[in-house]
Structures are given as structure tokens and as C-alpha cells.
XYZ file of C-alpha atoms in Angstrom:
310
model
C -72.104 76.462 27.732
C -72.464 80.231 27.347
C -69.924 81.986 25.187
C -68.422 85.444 25.141
C -69.756 87.602 22.317
C -67.120 89.721 20.569
C -67.915 92.657 18.289
C -66.582 94.200 15.107
C -66.658 98.019 15.340
C -68.582 100.393 13.101
C -66.265 103.225 12.019
C -67.178 106.857 11.348
C -65.128 109.311 9.296
C -65.509 112.879 10.543
C -64.081 116.372 10.164
C -61.924 116.064 13.297
C -60.879 112.386 13.022
C -57.432 110.808 12.687
C -55.643 107.468 12.430
C -54.729 106.739 16.043
C -57.044 103.722 16.269
C -55.069 101.998 13.531
C -51.771 102.914 15.177
C -52.760 101.812 18.700
C -55.193 98.931 18.114
C -54.445 97.910 14.519
C -58.076 98.531 13.556
C -58.848 98.431 9.807
C -60.070 102.031 9.760
C -61.504 103.349 6.477
C -59.289 106.460 6.333
C -57.051 108.908 8.162
C -60.085 110.935 9.230
C -61.637 108.176 11.359
C -62.945 109.775 14.526
C -65.229 107.152 16.019
C -65.397 103.388 16.408
C -68.791 102.293 17.725
C -67.402 99.160 19.334
C -70.520 97.906 21.143
C -73.554 99.440 19.486
C -77.123 98.566 18.642
C -77.847 102.114 17.466
C -79.374 102.442 14.008
C -76.815 105.131 13.106
C -73.945 102.682 13.533
C -74.420 99.045 14.544
C -71.568 96.762 15.554
C -71.716 93.125 14.463
C -70.702 89.898 16.167
C -67.226 88.631 15.362
C -67.039 84.818 15.392
C -68.921 82.267 17.456
C -72.553 81.176 17.307
C -73.905 84.598 16.298
C -71.165 85.550 13.824
C -72.193 88.426 11.554
C -75.382 89.274 13.421
C -75.952 92.766 14.748
C -76.251 93.541 18.430
C -79.691 94.976 17.658
C -80.835 91.622 16.227
C -79.526 89.775 19.292
C -81.511 92.148 21.492
C -84.592 91.531 19.364
C -84.355 87.761 18.935
C -82.263 86.467 21.852
C -83.374 88.443 24.877
C -82.280 85.499 27.018
C -78.670 86.665 26.498
C -79.635 89.812 28.395
C -81.458 88.146 31.259
C -84.851 88.836 29.707
C -84.415 92.577 30.183
C -87.299 94.701 28.984
C -86.955 97.719 26.717
C -87.345 98.654 23.105
C -83.608 99.108 22.501
C -80.342 97.869 23.947
C -79.657 100.564 26.559
C -75.944 101.320 26.170
C -73.429 102.358 23.518
C -69.630 102.148 23.747
C -67.282 104.106 21.481
C -63.615 104.828 21.000
C -63.073 108.433 19.930
C -59.922 109.773 18.255
C -59.849 113.571 18.304
C -57.237 114.776 15.832
C -58.837 118.219 16.176
C -61.256 119.882 18.587
C -64.818 118.558 18.643
C -67.647 121.069 18.806
C -68.832 122.503 22.117
C -71.987 120.494 22.760
C -74.609 119.291 25.200
C -77.048 116.370 25.318
C -80.666 116.233 26.534
C -81.940 114.103 29.386
C -84.571 111.381 28.963
C -87.534 113.677 29.597
C -86.486 116.300 27.048
C -85.419 113.742 24.418
C -88.676 111.836 24.731
C -90.678 115.031 24.199
C -88.556 116.630 21.476
C -86.630 113.805 19.741
C -89.354 111.357 18.700
C -89.505 109.434 21.949
C -85.789 108.603 22.112
C -83.785 108.446 25.320
C -81.379 111.082 26.556
C -77.613 110.896 26.646
C -75.587 110.679 29.817
C -72.025 109.569 29.098
C -68.568 109.120 30.591
C -65.006 109.251 29.298
C -61.948 107.143 30.122
C -58.772 108.679 28.682
C -56.886 105.963 26.788
C -54.089 108.204 25.565
C -53.475 111.885 24.930
C -50.882 114.411 23.852
C -48.771 115.955 26.580
C -50.613 119.286 26.468
C -54.132 117.915 25.838
C -57.182 119.234 27.644
C -60.963 118.843 27.617
C -63.953 121.066 28.231
C -66.487 120.169 30.896
C -69.028 122.587 32.328
C -69.242 126.373 32.384
C -68.743 129.326 34.749
C -72.072 131.113 34.325
C -73.850 131.617 37.644
C -77.309 132.179 36.149
C -79.212 131.577 32.928
C -79.125 135.301 32.248
C -75.334 135.294 32.471
C -75.180 132.099 30.380
C -77.293 133.695 27.633
C -75.195 136.846 27.719
C -71.835 135.078 27.503
C -73.004 132.864 24.636
C -74.513 135.754 22.664
C -71.262 137.722 23.091
C -69.124 134.738 22.086
C -67.137 134.836 25.350
C -66.181 131.175 25.106
C -62.863 131.435 26.956
C -64.594 133.063 29.920
C -67.559 130.688 29.843
C -66.130 127.201 29.401
C -64.462 124.984 32.003
C -61.160 123.673 30.625
C -59.185 120.877 32.300
C -55.764 119.358 31.494
C -55.897 115.593 31.066
C -53.598 112.606 31.227
C -53.849 108.930 30.409
C -56.096 107.090 32.874
C -58.294 110.072 33.802
C -62.049 109.545 34.035
C -64.928 112.021 33.665
C -68.660 111.541 34.221
C -70.863 113.760 32.040
C -74.567 113.744 32.926
C -77.087 114.995 30.376
C -77.204 118.794 30.425
C -73.436 119.171 30.861
C -71.607 121.406 28.372
C -68.574 119.484 27.130
C -66.078 118.944 24.324
C -63.338 116.463 23.543
C -60.283 118.344 22.329
C -57.377 117.799 19.971
C -54.883 115.053 20.784
C -57.213 112.809 22.790
C -58.019 109.113 22.430
C -60.764 107.962 24.782
C -63.319 105.273 25.545
C -66.869 106.555 25.901
C -69.677 104.659 27.636
C -73.089 106.260 27.173
C -76.799 105.771 26.910
C -77.835 104.450 23.517
C -78.511 107.822 21.910
C -77.078 109.833 19.044
C -78.734 113.142 19.975
C -76.221 115.987 20.173
C -76.893 119.722 20.363
C -74.010 121.752 18.980
C -73.445 125.019 20.839
C -70.297 126.272 19.090
C -68.034 124.853 16.368
C -65.119 127.313 16.076
C -66.703 128.731 12.885
C -65.407 125.729 10.901
C -66.630 124.804 7.454
C -67.606 121.344 6.233
C -68.078 121.008 2.465
C -67.823 124.775 2.302
C -70.600 125.431 4.796
C -70.749 125.971 8.577
C -72.037 122.964 10.481
C -75.497 123.299 11.975
C -75.772 124.739 15.488
C -78.610 124.025 17.940
C -78.646 127.136 20.114
C -82.311 126.977 21.128
C -82.192 123.327 22.157
C -78.832 123.789 23.886
C -80.103 126.659 25.996
C -83.136 124.629 26.996
C -81.155 121.633 28.268
C -77.934 123.120 29.734
C -77.686 122.636 33.496
C -77.095 126.020 35.141
C -75.158 126.557 37.280
C -72.829 123.686 36.412
C -72.069 121.102 39.080
C -68.836 119.154 38.602
C -69.113 115.502 39.655
C -66.162 113.373 40.753
C -67.509 109.813 40.853
C -64.324 107.728 41.165
C -64.038 105.413 44.143
C -60.940 104.263 45.985
C -58.356 102.079 44.250
C -58.346 98.606 45.824
C -55.175 96.524 45.487
C -55.851 92.786 45.774
C -52.360 91.644 44.783
C -53.203 89.660 41.649
C -55.443 92.486 40.455
C -56.410 96.103 41.195
C -59.948 97.519 40.960
C -61.506 100.965 40.947
C -65.158 101.969 40.570
C -65.274 104.807 38.036
C -68.984 105.571 38.262
C -72.056 103.930 39.735
C -74.858 105.917 38.148
C -78.535 105.628 37.226
C -77.880 104.402 33.660
C -74.634 102.438 33.943
C -71.917 101.357 36.329
C -68.317 101.343 35.110
C -65.232 99.953 36.827
C -61.580 99.444 35.937
C -59.843 96.113 36.534
C -56.058 95.940 36.200
C -55.215 92.234 36.002
C -51.652 91.466 37.063
C -51.869 87.655 36.963
C -55.441 86.416 37.345
C -58.893 87.235 38.716
C -62.403 85.803 38.486
C -65.198 88.294 37.815
C -68.735 87.275 38.747
C -71.369 88.022 36.102
C -74.359 88.932 38.273
C -76.146 91.298 35.882
C -78.491 91.076 32.874
C -75.348 91.553 30.774
C -71.802 92.777 31.218
C -69.649 94.671 28.709
C -65.859 94.395 28.720
C -63.428 96.608 26.838
C -59.793 95.491 26.823
C -57.950 98.810 26.882
C -54.357 97.629 27.425
C -52.279 94.460 27.556
C -53.320 90.932 26.646
C -54.359 87.633 28.174
C -57.151 85.096 28.338
C -60.811 85.507 29.216
C -61.754 81.925 29.976
C -60.806 80.059 26.769
C -60.684 83.178 24.583
C -57.398 85.023 23.907
C -57.770 88.812 23.973
C -55.624 91.895 23.508
C -56.030 95.655 23.682
C -58.838 96.758 21.365
C -61.166 93.795 22.012
C -64.769 94.525 22.994
C -67.254 91.931 24.145
C -70.490 91.118 25.897
C -70.717 88.586 28.712
C -74.281 87.164 28.633
C -76.498 86.885 31.699
C -75.959 83.220 32.530
C -72.190 83.110 32.045
C -71.321 82.819 35.746
C -67.672 83.374 36.692
C -65.364 84.893 34.086
C -61.765 83.801 34.622
C -59.184 86.388 33.500
C -55.481 85.611 33.148
C -52.619 87.756 31.889
C -51.532 91.362 32.232
C -54.279 93.643 30.981
C -56.578 96.535 31.760
C -60.321 95.938 31.514
C -63.153 98.463 31.594
C -66.226 96.600 32.854
C -69.737 98.048 32.411
C -73.196 96.906 33.453
C -76.637 98.427 33.966
């Protein structure tokens, strides 16, 4: 019988991190400046490991290398996705990511980084930055060179449960007071456009103005990808995005539902509540992979699931 594969996160301490992941999910974070938990990751900069079961202690990267049958025999050098929880106790830098073509040419053959955000929790007055107001590259260059960030950047208030799709080339920034789940391509390539003139170890953090200007989409096109909410009584579903690199949906289980695993693999993040996934008890903060041949996954309880597949 196939089994669910649970993961132990890889934590990152950063300039803007906090302790919300310990407070909300009881994670054993390494300090009060923990900004990221790479909860399902085969990336060499932060690999998650299997928690319990047949593959206990093994990395996701090693499963991809040695047990491709778990992923339906998918081809590819690397596991394609990366899932994080991000705790922004301060503003993150204004940044942008390259697409596949640019990353392959300029970042040693790596893939680009399209991502999406699901807001898990936030302060009452929290906001995020997505996109810009420049109508041409000439205007974009001018506004950046003059430091007219308030005029340039698109700022949006947020609340718990919001979702944002951020294709490669989109200027963006997570801001203070935000806890979110990020699903992205398996890439750690970030170009920093502006960092509020902050110092780290007494020095300004590196900016990547040339690369940023080369990859920023101009003019910006905001994309609302969310589908209609469908109420089935025992559960409620909503497609958050169905894109070229990943599809993400939200399942609110009220009593029970069976989810069909029809993909090379399926990722599940338990973002609220608790219950049972087949024979496995789960609660908010659990992250797991459903292998290709699992079949029907029976879910019971009251919980919110973010379900991702390629």
C-alpha cells in the first residue's frame, strides 16, 4: 500500500524574520528571526527531509533521484516545485524573479521562478507590493533612478485568505506583519531592486539593478486567477490558480471528502484545523506528498487544505 510522505521543514533565519511560525504551528524554529520554513523542498539551498514512515530521514531530493516511481516516472533533473511558509516581521526587499529562458541563460541553466501567495494570517493594517505603475521602460528606468518608490510600486491591503499569483517578471514584496504560504518553481534566484537602505552586518545588502531591469515585465499586468467557490456541503473548494508550472486549489473540509490523486504527485499543506488523511492524523502545519499511485485520499475532520500538483 502507498503511504503519505510527510516532511520536516528547513528553517532560515533572516534580517526580517520573526517567531510567528512557533506561535501558530508550534514549529521548533531556531530563533526569533526565523523568516522562512522550506516545508516541501528539494532545493540544494534548503532541503526538507521525510518525517516518519518508510523513507524517514531521507531528503526529497534523494527520493526524486532514487524513487522516481513515487512521482509517476516524471522526467526532469530536479523536483519541480518548492513550498515555503514565510513570516515577515519586517518588510522584505522589493524584488523580481527571472523566467525560465533568462535563468537558463544567465543563472547556470537553472529554471525561473513563478510563484503564488496564500495569506495565512496578517496584521490588521498589513499590505503587499505587486506590480508597478510605469507605462514604459523609459518611465520605469526614470522612476527607479530617481528613487520614486511610492509612485512606482503597486500596494494592496491584504487579509487572511487572500491569494496572489506572481508570474516571473513581476515586481513584488511581502511586507511587515504577514504570514503566508508560498508555492513556487524550484528556484532560489531573486533579483533585489530596493532594500530600504537597510544594513546587514554593517553593510547594505546587494542589489541587482541590471538584472532586475532586464527581467521586469513592463507595463505590469495584474492577474486574478481565482475561480468560483463551490460549496458541496461536506466540503468547499476553490481553484486558486491553474498555471503552466503548477495548479493550486483550496479545500475546506467540513466533515469528509475524498480527493482523487490523478497526477504524477500531489502536495498537501494543512493550513488550519485538524483531522485524518486516510489513517494519518494531521493538524495545521503539516506538509506532505501524496505519491502517484495512491488513488483516493479520504479526508475527515474540520480543516483547510492547500492542494498543489503540476
